[in-house]
Coordinates of C-alpha atoms in Angstrom, one line a residue:
M1 CA -15.0 -0.4 12.9
T2 CA -16.9 0.7 9.8
G3 CA -19.5 -1.1 7.9
G4 CA -20.9 -0.8 4.4
E5 CA -19.4 -1.8 1.0
G6 CA -16.0 -0.3 1.7
G7 CA -15.9 -0.8 5.4
H8 CA -14.1 -3.4 7.5
D9 CA -17.3 -5.3 8.4
A10 CA -17.9 -5.9 4.7
L11 CA -14.4 -7.5 4.4
F12 CA -14.8 -9.8 7.5
D13 CA -18.4 -10.8 7.1
R14 CA -17.9 -12.5 3.7
A15 CA -17.6 -16.2 3.0
P16 CA -14.1 -17.6 3.1
D17 CA -14.1 -18.2 -0.7
D18 CA -15.4 -14.7 -1.5
R19 CA -12.1 -13.4 -2.6
V20 CA -11.4 -9.7 -2.1
R21 CA -10.3 -8.0 -5.4
V22 CA -9.7 -4.4 -6.4
L23 CA -7.9 -4.8 -9.8
D24 CA -8.5 -7.5 -12.3
E25 CA -5.7 -9.0 -14.4
S26 CA -5.9 -6.1 -16.9
G27 CA -5.6 -3.5 -14.1
A28 CA -9.2 -2.4 -14.3
L29 CA -11.1 -1.6 -11.1
V30 CA -13.4 -4.4 -10.0
G31 CA -13.6 -3.5 -6.3
T32 CA -13.4 -0.7 -3.8
P33 CA -9.9 0.9 -4.0
P34 CA -8.1 1.8 -0.7
D35 CA -7.9 5.4 0.3
M36 CA -4.3 6.2 -0.7
S37 CA -2.5 9.2 -2.1
D38 CA -1.0 9.2 -5.6
A39 CA 2.5 9.1 -4.1
E40 CA 1.6 6.1 -1.9
L41 CA 0.3 4.2 -4.9
V42 CA 3.4 4.9 -6.9
E43 CA 5.5 3.9 -4.0
I44 CA 3.9 0.5 -3.9
Y45 CA 4.7 0.1 -7.6
R46 CA 8.3 1.2 -7.0
H47 CA 8.7 -1.3 -4.1
M48 CA 7.4 -4.1 -6.3
R49 CA 9.8 -3.2 -9.2
L50 CA 12.7 -3.1 -6.7
A51 CA 11.7 -6.5 -5.3
R52 CA 11.5 -8.1 -8.7
H53 CA 14.9 -6.8 -9.8
F54 CA 16.5 -7.7 -6.4
D55 CA 15.1 -11.2 -6.9
E56 CA 16.5 -11.6 -10.4
R57 CA 20.0 -10.4 -9.3
A58 CA 19.9 -12.7 -6.2
V59 CA 19.2 -15.8 -8.4
T60 CA 22.1 -14.8 -10.7
L61 CA 24.4 -14.3 -7.7
Q62 CA 23.6 -17.9 -6.6
R63 CA 24.1 -19.3 -10.0
Q64 CA 27.5 -17.5 -10.2
G65 CA 28.6 -19.1 -6.9
R66 CA 28.6 -15.8 -5.1
M67 CA 25.7 -16.7 -2.7
G68 CA 24.2 -19.8 -1.1
T69 CA 20.8 -21.3 -1.7
Y70 CA 18.2 -18.7 -2.3
P71 CA 14.3 -18.8 -2.4
P72 CA 13.0 -16.7 -5.3
M73 CA 9.8 -14.7 -4.7
A74 CA 8.9 -13.5 -8.3
G75 CA 5.1 -13.3 -8.5
Q76 CA 4.6 -12.8 -4.8
E77 CA 5.6 -9.1 -4.6
A78 CA 2.0 -7.8 -4.3
A79 CA 1.1 -9.7 -1.1
Q80 CA 4.4 -8.7 0.5
V81 CA 4.5 -5.1 -0.4
G82 CA 0.8 -4.4 -0.2
S83 CA 0.7 -5.8 3.4
A84 CA 4.0 -4.5 4.8
V85 CA 3.4 -0.9 3.8
V86 CA 0.4 -0.9 6.2
L87 CA 2.6 -1.6 9.2
D88 CA 4.0 1.1 11.4
D89 CA 7.6 1.2 12.5
E90 CA 6.7 -0.1 16.0
D91 CA 5.0 -3.2 14.5
W92 CA 6.8 -6.5 14.1
I93 CA 7.3 -8.8 11.1
V94 CA 8.0 -12.4 11.8
P95 CA 8.8 -13.8 8.4
S96 CA 9.5 -17.1 6.8
Y97 CA 12.4 -17.4 4.3
R98 CA 10.8 -15.8 1.2
E99 CA 9.6 -12.4 2.5
H100 CA 12.5 -10.4 1.1
A101 CA 10.2 -7.6 -0.1
A102 CA 8.2 -7.4 3.1
V103 CA 11.2 -7.2 5.4
H104 CA 12.8 -4.6 3.2
V105 CA 9.7 -2.4 3.2
H106 CA 9.7 -2.7 7.0
G107 CA 13.3 -1.5 7.4
L108 CA 15.8 -4.3 6.6
S109 CA 18.4 -3.2 4.1
L110 CA 18.9 -5.1 0.8
S111 CA 22.5 -5.8 1.8
E112 CA 21.4 -7.2 5.1
I113 CA 19.1 -9.6 3.3
L114 CA 21.8 -10.6 0.9
L115 CA 24.3 -11.2 3.8
Y116 CA 21.8 -13.7 5.3
W117 CA 21.8 -15.8 2.1
M118 CA 25.5 -15.5 1.9
G119 CA 25.7 -17.2 5.3
H120 CA 26.9 -14.1 7.2
G121 CA 25.9 -13.8 10.8
A122 CA 25.3 -10.1 10.4
G123 CA 22.6 -10.8 7.8
G124 CA 18.9 -11.2 8.2
W125 CA 18.3 -8.6 10.9
G126 CA 18.9 -5.0 11.6
A127 CA 19.2 -3.1 14.8
D128 CA 16.7 -0.5 13.7
A129 CA 14.1 -2.8 12.1
N130 CA 11.5 -4.7 14.0
V131 CA 12.0 -7.9 12.0
F132 CA 12.6 -11.3 13.4
P133 CA 15.2 -13.6 11.8
A134 CA 13.7 -15.6 8.9
A135 CA 12.2 -18.9 10.0
V136 CA 13.3 -21.7 7.7
P137 CA 11.5 -24.5 9.7
I138 CA 7.9 -24.5 8.6
A139 CA 5.4 -22.7 10.8
T140 CA 7.7 -22.3 13.8
Q141 CA 7.4 -18.6 13.6
I142 CA 3.6 -18.6 14.1
P143 CA 3.6 -19.4 17.9
H144 CA 6.5 -16.8 18.2
T145 CA 4.1 -14.3 16.6
T146 CA 1.4 -15.0 19.1
G147 CA 3.8 -14.7 22.0
L148 CA 5.2 -11.5 20.6
A149 CA 1.6 -10.1 20.2
M150 CA 0.7 -11.2 23.7
A151 CA 3.8 -9.5 25.1
S152 CA 2.8 -6.3 23.3
K153 CA -0.7 -6.5 24.7
L154 CA 0.7 -7.0 28.3
G155 CA 3.4 -4.3 27.8
G156 CA 6.2 -6.7 28.2
C157 CA 8.1 -6.5 24.9
G158 CA 9.4 -2.9 25.2
G159 CA 10.7 -0.4 27.6
E160 CA 14.1 0.6 28.8
D161 CA 14.4 -2.2 31.2
G162 CA 14.8 -4.9 28.6
G163 CA 12.4 -7.3 27.0
V164 CA 12.5 -8.2 23.3
S165 CA 14.0 -4.9 22.5
G166 CA 15.0 -2.0 24.7
N167 CA 13.6 0.7 22.4
R168 CA 10.8 -1.0 20.7
P169 CA 7.0 -1.1 21.2
Q170 CA 5.4 0.0 24.4
A171 CA 2.3 -1.5 26.0
G172 CA -0.3 -2.5 23.5
D173 CA 1.0 -0.4 20.7
A174 CA 2.6 -3.0 18.5
V175 CA 1.0 -5.4 16.1
A176 CA 2.8 -8.6 15.3
C177 CA 2.5 -10.0 11.7
A178 CA 3.5 -13.5 10.8
Y179 CA 4.1 -14.5 7.2
F180 CA 4.1 -18.2 6.2
G181 CA 3.2 -20.4 3.2
D182 CA 0.2 -22.6 2.6
G183 CA 2.2 -25.7 3.7
A184 CA 2.5 -24.2 7.2
T185 CA -1.2 -24.5 7.7
S186 CA -0.8 -28.3 7.9
E187 CA 1.6 -28.0 10.8
G188 CA 0.8 -28.2 14.5
D189 CA 2.5 -24.9 15.2
F190 CA -0.1 -23.2 13.0
H191 CA -3.0 -24.6 14.9
E192 CA -1.5 -23.9 18.3
G193 CA -0.5 -20.4 17.4
L194 CA -3.8 -19.3 16.0
N195 CA -5.7 -21.1 18.8
M196 CA -3.8 -19.2 21.5
A197 CA -4.2 -15.9 19.5
G198 CA -7.9 -16.3 19.4
V199 CA -8.3 -17.3 23.0
F200 CA -6.2 -14.4 24.3
D201 CA -7.3 -11.7 21.9
V202 CA -3.7 -10.7 20.9
P203 CA -3.0 -8.0 18.3
A204 CA -1.7 -10.2 15.6
V205 CA -2.2 -10.6 11.8
F206 CA -1.4 -14.0 10.2
V207 CA -0.6 -13.6 6.5
C208 CA -0.7 -16.9 4.6
N209 CA 1.1 -16.6 1.2
N210 CA -0.8 -19.4 -0.5
N211 CA 1.2 -19.9 -3.7
G212 CA -0.4 -23.3 -4.3
W213 CA 2.7 -25.4 -3.7
A214 CA 4.4 -26.6 -0.5
I215 CA 7.7 -27.2 -2.4
S216 CA 6.4 -30.0 -4.7
V217 CA 3.1 -30.8 -2.9
P218 CA 0.1 -29.1 -4.4
R219 CA -2.3 -27.4 -2.0
E220 CA -5.1 -29.9 -2.6
R221 CA -2.9 -32.8 -1.5
Q222 CA -2.1 -31.3 1.9
T223 CA -5.5 -30.3 3.2
A224 CA -9.1 -31.1 2.3
S225 CA -10.3 -27.7 3.5
P226 CA -11.9 -25.7 0.7
T227 CA -10.0 -22.6 1.6
L228 CA -7.3 -21.8 4.1
A229 CA -9.1 -18.6 5.2
G230 CA -11.9 -20.9 6.4
K231 CA -9.6 -22.5 9.0
A232 CA -9.9 -19.3 11.0
A233 CA -13.4 -20.3 12.1
A234 CA -11.9 -23.1 14.2
Y235 CA -10.1 -20.5 16.3
G236 CA -12.9 -18.0 16.6
I237 CA -11.2 -15.4 14.6
D238 CA -11.9 -13.7 11.2
G239 CA -10.5 -15.3 8.1
V240 CA -10.5 -13.5 4.7
Q241 CA -9.2 -14.6 1.3
V242 CA -7.7 -12.0 -0.9
D243 CA -6.2 -11.9 -4.4
G244 CA -2.5 -11.9 -3.3
M245 CA -1.4 -10.8 -6.8
D246 CA -3.5 -7.6 -6.4
P247 CA -1.5 -5.2 -4.3
L248 CA -4.4 -2.8 -3.7
A249 CA -6.7 -5.6 -2.5
T250 CA -4.0 -6.9 -0.2
Y251 CA -3.5 -3.4 1.2
R252 CA -7.1 -3.0 1.8
V253 CA -7.5 -6.2 3.7
M254 CA -4.3 -5.8 5.7
R255 CA -5.3 -2.2 6.7
A256 CA -8.5 -3.5 8.1
A257 CA -6.9 -6.4 9.9
V258 CA -4.2 -4.1 11.5
E259 CA -6.7 -1.5 12.6
K260 CA -8.8 -4.3 14.2
A261 CA -5.8 -5.6 16.0
R262 CA -4.8 -2.1 17.2
D263 CA -8.3 -0.8 17.9
P264 CA -8.0 1.1 21.2
D265 CA -11.8 1.2 21.8
E266 CA -12.5 -2.5 21.4
R267 CA -10.6 -5.6 22.3
P268 CA -7.8 -6.4 19.8
R269 CA -8.6 -9.3 17.6
P270 CA -6.3 -11.3 15.3
T271 CA -7.1 -12.1 11.7
L272 CA -6.0 -14.8 9.3
I273 CA -5.4 -13.5 5.7
E274 CA -5.1 -16.0 2.9
A275 CA -3.4 -14.3 0.0
V276 CA -3.8 -16.4 -3.1
Q277 CA -0.8 -16.1 -5.4
Y278 CA 1.8 -18.0 -7.3
R279 CA 5.6 -18.2 -7.4
F280 CA 6.9 -18.0 -10.9
G281 CA 10.2 -19.6 -10.2
A282 CA 11.6 -22.5 -8.2
H283 CA 10.9 -23.1 -4.5
T284 CA 14.6 -22.5 -4.0
T285 CA 17.7 -22.4 -6.3
A286 CA 18.2 -26.1 -5.3
D287 CA 14.7 -27.0 -6.7
D288 CA 13.6 -28.0 -10.2
P289 CA 9.9 -27.2 -10.5
T290 CA 9.6 -28.6 -14.0
V291 CA 9.4 -32.1 -12.5
Y292 CA 6.2 -31.4 -10.6
R293 CA 4.3 -28.7 -12.4
D294 CA 3.4 -27.9 -16.0
E295 CA 4.7 -24.8 -17.8
S296 CA 1.2 -24.1 -19.0
E297 CA 0.2 -23.6 -15.3
V298 CA 3.1 -21.1 -14.9
A299 CA 2.1 -19.3 -18.1
A300 CA -1.5 -18.9 -16.9
W301 CA -0.4 -17.4 -13.6
R302 CA 2.1 -15.0 -15.4
K303 CA -0.9 -13.3 -17.0
R304 CA -1.8 -12.2 -13.4
D305 CA 1.6 -10.7 -12.8
P306 CA 1.0 -8.0 -10.2
I307 CA 3.5 -5.5 -11.6
P308 CA 2.1 -4.9 -15.1
R309 CA -1.4 -5.0 -13.5
L310 CA -0.7 -2.1 -11.2
E311 CA 1.3 -0.3 -13.8
R312 CA -1.6 -0.3 -16.2
F313 CA -3.9 1.0 -13.5
L314 CA -1.5 3.8 -12.6
R315 CA -0.9 4.7 -16.3
E316 CA -4.6 4.8 -17.1
T317 CA -5.4 7.0 -14.1
G318 CA -2.6 9.5 -14.9
R319 CA -0.4 8.6 -12.0
L320 CA 2.5 7.1 -14.0
D321 CA 4.1 7.7 -17.4
D322 CA 7.1 6.6 -19.3
D323 CA 9.5 9.1 -17.8
R324 CA 8.6 8.2 -14.3
I325 CA 8.9 4.5 -15.0
D326 CA 12.4 5.1 -16.5
E327 CA 13.3 6.9 -13.3
I328 CA 12.1 4.1 -11.2
E329 CA 13.9 1.5 -13.3
A330 CA 17.2 3.4 -13.0
D331 CA 16.7 3.9 -9.3
V332 CA 16.0 0.2 -8.5
R333 CA 19.0 -1.0 -10.6
A334 CA 21.3 1.4 -8.8
Q335 CA 19.9 0.5 -5.4
V336 CA 20.4 -3.2 -5.9
A337 CA 23.8 -2.9 -7.4
A338 CA 24.9 -0.8 -4.4
A339 CA 23.5 -3.4 -2.0
I340 CA 25.4 -6.2 -3.7
E341 CA 28.6 -4.2 -3.6
R342 CA 28.1 -3.5 0.2
A343 CA 27.3 -7.1 0.9
E344 CA 30.3 -8.5 -1.0
A345 CA 32.6 -6.0 0.6
T346 CA 31.6 -7.0 4.1
A347 CA 34.5 -8.9 5.7
R348 CA 33.7 -12.6 6.1
P349 CA 33.6 -13.9 9.7
D350 CA 36.1 -16.4 11.1
P351 CA 34.6 -19.9 10.3
E352 CA 35.1 -20.9 14.0
T353 CA 32.4 -18.4 15.0
L354 CA 30.0 -20.9 13.6
F355 CA 30.0 -22.5 17.0
D356 CA 29.6 -19.4 19.1
D357 CA 25.9 -18.8 19.2
V358 CA 24.4 -22.3 19.2
Y359 CA 23.7 -22.0 22.9
A360 CA 24.2 -19.2 25.4
V361 CA 27.2 -21.1 26.8
R362 CA 29.2 -23.2 24.4
T363 CA 29.1 -26.9 25.3
A364 CA 32.0 -29.4 25.6
E365 CA 30.7 -31.2 22.4
L366 CA 30.8 -27.9 20.5
D367 CA 34.3 -27.3 21.7
R368 CA 35.3 -30.8 20.4
Q369 CA 33.7 -30.1 17.0
R370 CA 35.5 -26.7 16.8
A371 CA 38.8 -28.4 17.6
T372 CA 38.2 -30.9 14.8
M373 CA 37.4 -28.2 12.4
R374 CA 40.6 -26.3 13.3
R375 CA 42.7 -29.5 12.7
L376 CA 41.0 -30.0 9.3
R377 CA 41.6 -26.3 8.3
D378 CA 45.2 -26.6 9.3
R379 CA 45.7 -29.8 7.4
Y380 CA 43.9 -29.1 4.1
G381 CA 43.5 -25.3 4.0
D382 CA 40.2 -23.3 3.7
D383 CA 40.1 -23.7 -0.1
A384 CA 39.4 -27.4 0.4
F385 CA 36.0 -26.5 2.0
L386 CA 35.0 -24.2 -1.0
R387 CA 35.4 -26.8 -3.7
D388 CA 32.3 -28.6 -5.1

């Protein structure tokens, strides 16, 4: 561990409401920048531009009836990209349903992400990416993360003889990172998961994407705690609040937390990171946010948009110019278009496979339901199930 203004101790020894910042809303430096190369900084920008364009196209696909319900992430790119780029390939991400950018940075292809929201069983995971399936139930992935980190610590989640994955992390090498929203901190799974993580010193990082709204419930109506980072004290672990729309601040905090979790010379310790941010769009494409929040609130947060903020910093420091931005724009458009084409070209599974993986062995009740479905398909045809 290192101390001083730019060291890890300075990050973890601050008050829970002493938010870590590196860039202000205009892209000017207001804190200690992380030690990164020019190429690494531009790559974070490219990832965020890719995530924004992917998100826009995904919403359009849903509106066109080409995909199911989708949770937009616009506004939350910095916290996802700035944290995920810190992780090594051997580390694990245990996401909620909105971490499209984080799981892509960690190895999941864009087409695999799209397939998940298209309801395809092949979507949402990849054989070569250490990414758990997205957790739609709130906070259930947090105890999973603690268990995964404990398995890593004990050396039980890797190796050729089985475990979570036959070719994945070896003893003590892997850090498990959970992503969840602010609403998850009011669930029992949050308390149980972080309590166990603190008691057993597991190599885990818990990233709370605090966007201020648990669907339509504002943050102040679900907890009286002044900050979410402050809840870490109850579990004897570090909690730190960061500007989640500042990718460099998020990177700096995440780097420190991962190094602390992986430190070979000291006992690994988990960290709770509260990344304060905002979602510009709806909770999901089935939601209408205009019924519970004012447009003036959205407009105020749009001034903190992480993408132009980092772009201004990179331009003013000579790392980015118009030509490079045009190249990035063309690249992300082509990448997303290709991913959509791959996803839509993927053969759709037989509807009856819906019943195959509910349990390890299909039950008599599931067999009965499958038979009922078969009779309905024979009687009415598959088109009947696709009409609104």
